[in-house]
Tab-separated table of C-alpha atoms and ligand atoms in Angstrom:
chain	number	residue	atom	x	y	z
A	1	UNK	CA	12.409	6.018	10.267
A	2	UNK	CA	12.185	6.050	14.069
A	3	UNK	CA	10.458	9.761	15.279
A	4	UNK	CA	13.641	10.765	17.561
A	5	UNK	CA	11.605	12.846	19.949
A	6	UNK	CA	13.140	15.206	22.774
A	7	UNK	CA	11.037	18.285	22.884
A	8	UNK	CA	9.487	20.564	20.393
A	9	UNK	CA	9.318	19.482	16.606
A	10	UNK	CA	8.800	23.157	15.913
A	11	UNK	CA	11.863	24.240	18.412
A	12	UNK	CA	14.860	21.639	17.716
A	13	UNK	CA	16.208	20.512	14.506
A	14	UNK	CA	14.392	17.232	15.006
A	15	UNK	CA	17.317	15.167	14.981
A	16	UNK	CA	18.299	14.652	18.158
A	17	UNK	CA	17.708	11.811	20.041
A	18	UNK	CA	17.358	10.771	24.061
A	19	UNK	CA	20.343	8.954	24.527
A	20	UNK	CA	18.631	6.760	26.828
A	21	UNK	CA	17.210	5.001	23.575
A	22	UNK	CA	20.593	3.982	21.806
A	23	UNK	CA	20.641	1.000	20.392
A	24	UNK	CA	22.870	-0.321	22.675
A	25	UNK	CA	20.463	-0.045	25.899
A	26	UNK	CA	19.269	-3.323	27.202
A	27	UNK	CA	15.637	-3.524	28.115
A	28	UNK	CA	12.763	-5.925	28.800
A	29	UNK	CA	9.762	-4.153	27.308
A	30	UNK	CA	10.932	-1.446	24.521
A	31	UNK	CA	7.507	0.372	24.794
A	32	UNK	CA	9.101	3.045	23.006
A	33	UNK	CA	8.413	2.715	19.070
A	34	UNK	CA	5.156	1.817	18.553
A	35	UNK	CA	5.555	-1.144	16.783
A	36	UNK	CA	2.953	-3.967	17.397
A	37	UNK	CA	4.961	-6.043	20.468
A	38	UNK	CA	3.430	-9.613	19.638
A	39	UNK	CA	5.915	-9.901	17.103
A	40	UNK	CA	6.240	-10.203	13.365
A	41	UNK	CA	3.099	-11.931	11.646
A	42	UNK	CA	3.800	-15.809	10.894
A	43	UNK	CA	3.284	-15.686	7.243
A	44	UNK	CA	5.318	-12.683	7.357
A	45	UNK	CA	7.877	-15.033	8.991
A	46	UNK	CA	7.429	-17.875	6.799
A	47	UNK	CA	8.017	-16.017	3.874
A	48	UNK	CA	11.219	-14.270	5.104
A	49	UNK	CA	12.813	-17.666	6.539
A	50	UNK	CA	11.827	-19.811	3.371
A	51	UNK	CA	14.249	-16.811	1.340
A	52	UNK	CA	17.702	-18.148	0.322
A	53	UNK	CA	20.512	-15.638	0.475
A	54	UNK	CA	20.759	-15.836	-3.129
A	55	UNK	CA	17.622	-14.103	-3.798
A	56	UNK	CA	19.650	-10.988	-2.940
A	57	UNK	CA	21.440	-11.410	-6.048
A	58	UNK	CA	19.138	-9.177	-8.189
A	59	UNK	CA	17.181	-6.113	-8.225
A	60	UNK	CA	13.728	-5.318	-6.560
A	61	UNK	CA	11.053	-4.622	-9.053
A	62	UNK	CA	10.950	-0.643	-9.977
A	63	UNK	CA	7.847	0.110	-8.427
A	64	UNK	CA	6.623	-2.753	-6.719
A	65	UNK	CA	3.313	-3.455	-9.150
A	66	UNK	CA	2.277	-6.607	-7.453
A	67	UNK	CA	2.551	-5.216	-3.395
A	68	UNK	CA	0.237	-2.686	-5.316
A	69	UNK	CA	-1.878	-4.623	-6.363
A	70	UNK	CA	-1.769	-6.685	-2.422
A	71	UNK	CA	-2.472	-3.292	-0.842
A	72	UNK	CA	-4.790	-1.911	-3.030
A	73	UNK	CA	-7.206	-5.147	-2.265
A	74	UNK	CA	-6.078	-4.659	1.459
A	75	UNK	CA	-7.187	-1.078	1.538
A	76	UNK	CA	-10.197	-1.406	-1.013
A	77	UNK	CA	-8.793	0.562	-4.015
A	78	UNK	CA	-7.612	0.609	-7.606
A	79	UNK	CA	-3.849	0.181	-7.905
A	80	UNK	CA	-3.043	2.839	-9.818
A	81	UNK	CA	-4.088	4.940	-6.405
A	82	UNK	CA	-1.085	3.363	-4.396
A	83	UNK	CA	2.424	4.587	-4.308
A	84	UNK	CA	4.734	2.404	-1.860
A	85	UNK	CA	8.099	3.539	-0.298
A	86	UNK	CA	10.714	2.639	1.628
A	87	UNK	CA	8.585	3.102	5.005
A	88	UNK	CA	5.768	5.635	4.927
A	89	UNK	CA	8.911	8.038	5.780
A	90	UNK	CA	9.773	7.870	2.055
A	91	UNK	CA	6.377	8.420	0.762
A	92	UNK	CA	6.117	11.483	3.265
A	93	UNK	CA	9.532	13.167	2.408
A	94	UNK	CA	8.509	12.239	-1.637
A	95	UNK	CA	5.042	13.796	-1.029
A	96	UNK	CA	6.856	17.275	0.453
A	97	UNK	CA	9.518	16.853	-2.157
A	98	UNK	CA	6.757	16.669	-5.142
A	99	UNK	CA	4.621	19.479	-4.087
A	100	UNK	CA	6.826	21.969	-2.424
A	101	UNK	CA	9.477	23.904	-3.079
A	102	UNK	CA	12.044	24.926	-1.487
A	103	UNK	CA	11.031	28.226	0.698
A	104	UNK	CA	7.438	26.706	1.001
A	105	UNK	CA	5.583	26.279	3.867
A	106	UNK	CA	3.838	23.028	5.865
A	107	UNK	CA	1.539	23.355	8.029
A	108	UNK	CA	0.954	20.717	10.869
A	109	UNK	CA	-0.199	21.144	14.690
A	110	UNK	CA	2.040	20.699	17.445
A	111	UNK	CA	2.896	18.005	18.809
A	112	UNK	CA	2.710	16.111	15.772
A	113	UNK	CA	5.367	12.875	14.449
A	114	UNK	CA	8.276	14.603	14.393
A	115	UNK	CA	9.738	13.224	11.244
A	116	UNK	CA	7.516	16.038	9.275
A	117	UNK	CA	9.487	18.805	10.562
A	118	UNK	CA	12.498	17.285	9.892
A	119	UNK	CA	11.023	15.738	6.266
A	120	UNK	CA	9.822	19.287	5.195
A	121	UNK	CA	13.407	20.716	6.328
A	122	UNK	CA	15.750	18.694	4.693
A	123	UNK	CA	13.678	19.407	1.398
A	124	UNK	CA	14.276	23.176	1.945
A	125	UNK	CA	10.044	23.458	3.265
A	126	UNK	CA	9.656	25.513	6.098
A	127	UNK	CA	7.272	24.118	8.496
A	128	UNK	CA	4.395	26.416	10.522
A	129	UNK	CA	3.305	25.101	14.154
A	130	UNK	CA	-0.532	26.005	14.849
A	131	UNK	CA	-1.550	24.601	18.259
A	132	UNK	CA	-4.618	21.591	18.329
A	133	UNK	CA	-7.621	23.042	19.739
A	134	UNK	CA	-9.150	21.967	23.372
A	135	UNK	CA	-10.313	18.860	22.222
A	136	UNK	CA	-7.063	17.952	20.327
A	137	UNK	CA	-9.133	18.329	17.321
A	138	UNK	CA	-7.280	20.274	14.238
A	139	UNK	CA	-8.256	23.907	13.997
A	140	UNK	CA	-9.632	23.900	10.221
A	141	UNK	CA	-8.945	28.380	9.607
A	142	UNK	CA	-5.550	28.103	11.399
A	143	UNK	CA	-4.369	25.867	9.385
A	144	UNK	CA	-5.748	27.261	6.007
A	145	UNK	CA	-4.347	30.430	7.087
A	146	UNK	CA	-0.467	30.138	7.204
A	147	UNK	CA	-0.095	30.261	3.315
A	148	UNK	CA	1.262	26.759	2.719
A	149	UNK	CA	1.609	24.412	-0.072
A	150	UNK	CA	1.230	21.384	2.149
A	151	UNK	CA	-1.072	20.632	5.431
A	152	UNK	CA	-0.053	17.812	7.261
A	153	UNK	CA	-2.673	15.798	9.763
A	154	UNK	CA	-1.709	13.380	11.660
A	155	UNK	CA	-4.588	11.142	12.832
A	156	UNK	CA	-4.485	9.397	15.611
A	157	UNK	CA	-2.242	11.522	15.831
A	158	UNK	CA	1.182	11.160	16.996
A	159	UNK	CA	2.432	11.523	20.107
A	160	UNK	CA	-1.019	12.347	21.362
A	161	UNK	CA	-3.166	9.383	20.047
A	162	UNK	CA	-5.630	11.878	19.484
A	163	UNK	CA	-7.909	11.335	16.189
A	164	UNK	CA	-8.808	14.506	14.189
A	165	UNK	CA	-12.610	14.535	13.254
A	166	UNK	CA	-13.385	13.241	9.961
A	167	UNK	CA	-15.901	17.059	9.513
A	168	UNK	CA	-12.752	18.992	10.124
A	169	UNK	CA	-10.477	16.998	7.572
A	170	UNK	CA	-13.201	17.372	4.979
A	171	UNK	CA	-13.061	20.807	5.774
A	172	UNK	CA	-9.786	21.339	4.805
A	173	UNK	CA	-9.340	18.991	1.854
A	174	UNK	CA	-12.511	20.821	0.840
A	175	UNK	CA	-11.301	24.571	0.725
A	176	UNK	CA	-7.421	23.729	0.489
A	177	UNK	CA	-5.475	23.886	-2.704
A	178	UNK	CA	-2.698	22.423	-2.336
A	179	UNK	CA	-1.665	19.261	-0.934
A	180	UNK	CA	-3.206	17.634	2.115
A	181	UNK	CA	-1.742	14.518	3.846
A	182	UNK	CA	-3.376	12.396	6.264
A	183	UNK	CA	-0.769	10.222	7.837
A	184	UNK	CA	-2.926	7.428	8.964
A	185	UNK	CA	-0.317	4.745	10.303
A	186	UNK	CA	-2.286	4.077	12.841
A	187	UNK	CA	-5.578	3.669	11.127
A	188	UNK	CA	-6.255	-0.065	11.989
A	189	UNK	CA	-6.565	0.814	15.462
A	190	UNK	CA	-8.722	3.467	15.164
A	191	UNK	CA	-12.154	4.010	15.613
A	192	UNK	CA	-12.417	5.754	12.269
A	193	UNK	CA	-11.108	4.768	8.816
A	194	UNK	CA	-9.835	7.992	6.924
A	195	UNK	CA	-8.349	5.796	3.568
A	196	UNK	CA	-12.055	6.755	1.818
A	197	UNK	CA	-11.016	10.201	1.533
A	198	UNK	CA	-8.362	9.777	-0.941
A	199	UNK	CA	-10.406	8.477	-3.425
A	200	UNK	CA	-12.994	12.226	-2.657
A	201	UNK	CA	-10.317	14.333	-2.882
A	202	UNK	CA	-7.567	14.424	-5.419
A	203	UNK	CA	-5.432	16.856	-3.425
A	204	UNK	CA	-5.581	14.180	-0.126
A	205	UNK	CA	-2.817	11.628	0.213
A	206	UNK	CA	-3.410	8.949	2.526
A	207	UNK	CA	-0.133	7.502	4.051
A	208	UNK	CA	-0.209	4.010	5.839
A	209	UNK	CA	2.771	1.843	6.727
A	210	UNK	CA	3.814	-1.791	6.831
A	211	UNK	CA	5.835	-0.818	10.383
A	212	UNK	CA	3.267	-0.395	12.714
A	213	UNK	CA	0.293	-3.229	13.463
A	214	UNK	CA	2.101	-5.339	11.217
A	215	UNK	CA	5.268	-5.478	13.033
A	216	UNK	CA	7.583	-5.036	10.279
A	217	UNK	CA	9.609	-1.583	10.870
A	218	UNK	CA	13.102	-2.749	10.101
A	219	UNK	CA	11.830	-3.639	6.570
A	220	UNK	CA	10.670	-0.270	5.589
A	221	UNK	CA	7.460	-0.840	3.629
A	222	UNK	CA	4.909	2.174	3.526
A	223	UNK	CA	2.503	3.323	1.281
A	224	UNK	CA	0.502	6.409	0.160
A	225	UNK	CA	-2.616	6.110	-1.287
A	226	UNK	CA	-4.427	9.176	-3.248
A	227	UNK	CA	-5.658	10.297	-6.664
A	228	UNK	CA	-3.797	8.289	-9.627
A	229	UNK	CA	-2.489	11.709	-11.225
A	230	UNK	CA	-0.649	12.463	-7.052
A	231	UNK	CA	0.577	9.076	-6.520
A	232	UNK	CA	2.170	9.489	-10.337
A	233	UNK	CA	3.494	12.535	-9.179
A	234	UNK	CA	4.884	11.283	-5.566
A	235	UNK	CA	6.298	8.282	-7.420
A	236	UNK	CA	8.485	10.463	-9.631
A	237	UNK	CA	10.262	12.226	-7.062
A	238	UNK	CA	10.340	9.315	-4.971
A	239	UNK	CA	12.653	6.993	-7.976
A	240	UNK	CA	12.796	3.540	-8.612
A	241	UNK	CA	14.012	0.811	-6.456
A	242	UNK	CA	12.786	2.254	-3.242
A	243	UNK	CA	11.118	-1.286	-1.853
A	244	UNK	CA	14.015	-4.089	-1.450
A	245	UNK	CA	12.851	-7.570	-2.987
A	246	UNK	CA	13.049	-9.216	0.846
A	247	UNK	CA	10.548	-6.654	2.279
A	248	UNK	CA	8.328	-6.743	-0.741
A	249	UNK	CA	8.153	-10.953	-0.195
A	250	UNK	CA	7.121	-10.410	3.383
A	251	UNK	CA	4.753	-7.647	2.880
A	252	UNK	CA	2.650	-9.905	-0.096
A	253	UNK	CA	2.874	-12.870	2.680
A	254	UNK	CA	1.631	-10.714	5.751
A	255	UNK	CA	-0.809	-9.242	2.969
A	256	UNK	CA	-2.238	-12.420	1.930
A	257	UNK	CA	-2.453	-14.784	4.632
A	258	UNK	CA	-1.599	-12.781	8.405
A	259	UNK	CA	-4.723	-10.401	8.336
A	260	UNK	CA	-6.766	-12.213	11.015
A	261	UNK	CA	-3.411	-12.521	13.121
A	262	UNK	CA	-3.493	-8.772	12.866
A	263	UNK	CA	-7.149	-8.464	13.730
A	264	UNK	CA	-6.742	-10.301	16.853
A	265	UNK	CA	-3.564	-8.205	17.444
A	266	UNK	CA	-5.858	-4.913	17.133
A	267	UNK	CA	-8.646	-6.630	19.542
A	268	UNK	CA	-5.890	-7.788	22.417
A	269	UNK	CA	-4.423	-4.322	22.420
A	270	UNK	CA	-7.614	-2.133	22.380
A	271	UNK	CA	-8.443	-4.563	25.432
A	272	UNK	CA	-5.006	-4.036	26.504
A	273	UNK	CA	-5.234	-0.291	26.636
A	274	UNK	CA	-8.348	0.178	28.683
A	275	UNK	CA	-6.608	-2.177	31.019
A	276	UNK	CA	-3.659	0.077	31.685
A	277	UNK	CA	-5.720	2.834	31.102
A	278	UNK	CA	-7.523	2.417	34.127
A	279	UNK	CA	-4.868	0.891	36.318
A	280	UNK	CA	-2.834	4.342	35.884
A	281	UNK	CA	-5.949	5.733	37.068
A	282	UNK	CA	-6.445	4.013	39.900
A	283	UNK	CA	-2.481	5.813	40.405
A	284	UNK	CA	-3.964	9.057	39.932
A	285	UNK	CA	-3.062	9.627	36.413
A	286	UNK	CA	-4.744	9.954	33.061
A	287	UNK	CA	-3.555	9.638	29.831
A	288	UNK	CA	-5.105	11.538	26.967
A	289	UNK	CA	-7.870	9.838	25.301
A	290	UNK	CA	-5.910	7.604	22.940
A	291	UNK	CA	-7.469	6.170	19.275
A	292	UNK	CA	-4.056	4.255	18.838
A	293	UNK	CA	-2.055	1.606	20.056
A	294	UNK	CA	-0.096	3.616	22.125
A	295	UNK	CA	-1.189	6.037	24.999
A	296	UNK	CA	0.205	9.688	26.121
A	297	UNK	CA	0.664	10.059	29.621
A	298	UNK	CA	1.767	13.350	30.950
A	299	UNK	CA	3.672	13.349	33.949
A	300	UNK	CA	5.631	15.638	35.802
A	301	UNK	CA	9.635	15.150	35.399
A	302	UNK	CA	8.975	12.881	32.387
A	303	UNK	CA	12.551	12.264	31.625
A	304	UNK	CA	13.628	11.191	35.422
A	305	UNK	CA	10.562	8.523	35.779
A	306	UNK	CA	11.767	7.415	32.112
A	307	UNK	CA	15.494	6.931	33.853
A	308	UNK	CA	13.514	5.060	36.798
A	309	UNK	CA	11.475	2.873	34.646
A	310	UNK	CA	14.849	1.829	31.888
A	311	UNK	CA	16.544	1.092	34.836
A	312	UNK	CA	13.847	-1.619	35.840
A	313	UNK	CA	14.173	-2.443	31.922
A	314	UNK	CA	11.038	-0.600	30.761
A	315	UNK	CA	12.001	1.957	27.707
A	316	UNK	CA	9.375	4.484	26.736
A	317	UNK	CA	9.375	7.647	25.066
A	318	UNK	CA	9.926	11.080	26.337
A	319	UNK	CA	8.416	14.092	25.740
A	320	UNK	CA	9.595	17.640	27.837
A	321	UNK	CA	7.268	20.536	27.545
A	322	UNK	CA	4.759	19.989	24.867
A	323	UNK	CA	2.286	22.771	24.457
A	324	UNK	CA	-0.765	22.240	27.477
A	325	UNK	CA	0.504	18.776	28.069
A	326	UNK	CA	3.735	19.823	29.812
A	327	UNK	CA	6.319	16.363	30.143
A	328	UNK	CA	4.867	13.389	29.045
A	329	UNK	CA	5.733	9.607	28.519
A	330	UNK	CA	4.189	8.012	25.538
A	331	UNK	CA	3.812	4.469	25.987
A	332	UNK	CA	3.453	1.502	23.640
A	333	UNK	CA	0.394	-0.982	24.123
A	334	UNK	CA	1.877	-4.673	24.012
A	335	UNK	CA	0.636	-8.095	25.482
A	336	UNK	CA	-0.807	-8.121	29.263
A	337	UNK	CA	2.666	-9.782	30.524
A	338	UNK	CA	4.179	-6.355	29.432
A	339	UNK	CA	2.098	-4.048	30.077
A	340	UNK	CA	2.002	-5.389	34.085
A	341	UNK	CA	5.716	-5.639	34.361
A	342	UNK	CA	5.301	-1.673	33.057
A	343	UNK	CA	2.638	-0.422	35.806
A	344	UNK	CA	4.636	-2.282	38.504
A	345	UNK	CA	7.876	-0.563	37.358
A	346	UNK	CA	6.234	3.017	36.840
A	347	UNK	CA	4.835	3.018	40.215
A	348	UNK	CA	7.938	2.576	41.891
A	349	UNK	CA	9.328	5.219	39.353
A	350	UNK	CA	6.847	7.340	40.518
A	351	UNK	CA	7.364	7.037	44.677
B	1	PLP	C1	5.835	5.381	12.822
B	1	PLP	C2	5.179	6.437	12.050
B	1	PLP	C3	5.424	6.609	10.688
B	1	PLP	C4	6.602	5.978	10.006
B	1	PLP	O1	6.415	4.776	9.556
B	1	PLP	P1	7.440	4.055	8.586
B	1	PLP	O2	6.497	3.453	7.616
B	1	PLP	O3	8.148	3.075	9.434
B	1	PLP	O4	8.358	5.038	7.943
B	1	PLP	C5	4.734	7.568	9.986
B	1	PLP	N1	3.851	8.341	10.619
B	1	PLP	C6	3.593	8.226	11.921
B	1	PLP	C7	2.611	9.127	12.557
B	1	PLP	C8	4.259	7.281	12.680
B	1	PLP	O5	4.030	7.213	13.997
């Protein structure tokens, strides 16, 4: 699911969502999702247009043993570790589902993807806000200190595209009983690969998605990958017939045959995002030092200069008020083309 952002996780419901992103609005960059903006990969897109309509007809496979088995050799581990979902969303909200109960706690910092509040309320799990520490690193004792069943890190995380430090997650998966998830859905752009850690610790649950550098969000494939005797445990409250037979064809295709499409994808936007990086500072402003393909840029009056730059057709994200960041736009890293059209736009949104 999308992360509907407007403020606080830990101070709104969650649900609510800018109304300057409907689906209706019209726009010539959406850097708003974070979804990789060269498109969907070309096996990917083979596969989907070589489907007739009549493989609709029946159902998907219960639990999707042979994108297991694709994503297990894509991520370098035995496929009894991986549990897929519809989106990483669903392996998430199974996760809190399977190892809390209702009047437990989460733990996550804030700001953090705000699905998780949202994911731990609607399964009755009270989520606790600790604050990141000055290097947007995660504080390991306030976290172990709120008495919950679950601790979520987010890394990069997101809206800040801030990586946690692989010392401080060990930390925590080292001292922490319950269950620890480390949503990594942007791991392919990051400097650090945190997937190893679910096969040290069999309370960690590594969650990766199909949506992002792939390019594939409207088909909902995610994945969690963790200790066989978790996943087992996150597939049964998750249920069968989670991954539709269409997005399962497409994900084995992408799998198989698009992963140096999605290297070069990873090396044009890393290039990409030192580019704008440094054009907003020769503006005068600086995002936060971003891991992901996506940068956060705080900026005074956030939601006016997002008005500014939609109606030039630019759509970003807003953020009002996050803790020490204040407003903030958080901005999607697409081809050069884009990316232009976006600095041009902002700095007349800006004057
Ligand atoms: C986009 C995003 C997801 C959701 O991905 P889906 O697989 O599309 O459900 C999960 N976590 C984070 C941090 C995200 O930004």
């Amino acid at each position: 699911m999308k992360d509907t952002a407007s403020g606080r996780p830990g101070t709104r419901a969650g649900f609510d969502t800018l109304s300057l992103y409907d689906e209706q609005t019209e726009c010539s960059a959406d850097l708003s999702d974070n979804t990789n903006l060269w498109g969907i990969p070309p096996a990917a897109e083979n596969a989907l247009r070589s489907l007739s309509a009549a493989s609709a007809r029946g159902y998907p496979s219960t639990y999707t043993p042979a994108l297991k088995r694709a994503l297990a050799g894509y991520t370098n581990v035995d496929p009894s570790m991986i549990v897929t979902g519809c989106g990483s969303d669903d392996v998430l909200d199974s996760a809190i589902r399977a190892y809390g109960n209702p009047g437990s706690r989460l733990a996550c910092c804030e700001p953090t993807f705000t699905m998780i509040p949202v994911l731990a309320r609607v399964n009755g799990v009270t989520p606790v806000l600790v604050q990141f520490d000055e290097s947007w690193d995660i504080p390991v004792d306030a976290l172990l200190s709120t008495g919950s069943e679950i601790i979520y890190i987010c890394s990069p995380n997101n809206p800040t595209a801030t990586p946690a430090s692989m010392e401080r997650i060990e930390a925590i998966a080292e001292s922490f009983r319950g269950l620890v998830i480390v949503d990594a859905a942007y791991e392919e752009y990051s400097a650090a690969s945190l997937t190893p850690l679910a096969a040290k610790y069999p309370n960690l649950l590594v969650t990766r998605t199909m949506s992002k550098v792939f390019g594939m969000a409207g088909l909902r494939i995610g994945y969690g990958i963790g200790n066989p005797a978790l996943v087992r445990e996150i597939e049964k409250s998750r249920g069968p017939y989670k991954v539709s037979s269409v997005a399962e064809a497409a994900s084995l295709a992408a799998l198989a045959e698009d992963l140096p499409w999605m290297s070069q994808v990873v090396t044009d936007t890393l290039a990409n995002r030192a580019k704008l990086v440094s054009a907003l500072v020769s503006l005068g402003y600086h995002t936060l030092p971003s891991d992901a393909n996506f940068v956060l840029l705080p900026v005074a009056g956030a939601a006016g200069v997002a008005q500014r730059l939609l109606s030039q057709g630019i759509a970003v994200r807003v953020f009002a008020d996050l803790p020490r960041i204040g407003d903030a736009l958080r901005i999607t890293i697409g081809p050069w083309q884009m990316m232009q059209s976006f600095v041009d736009a902002f700095e007349r949104a800006i004057t």
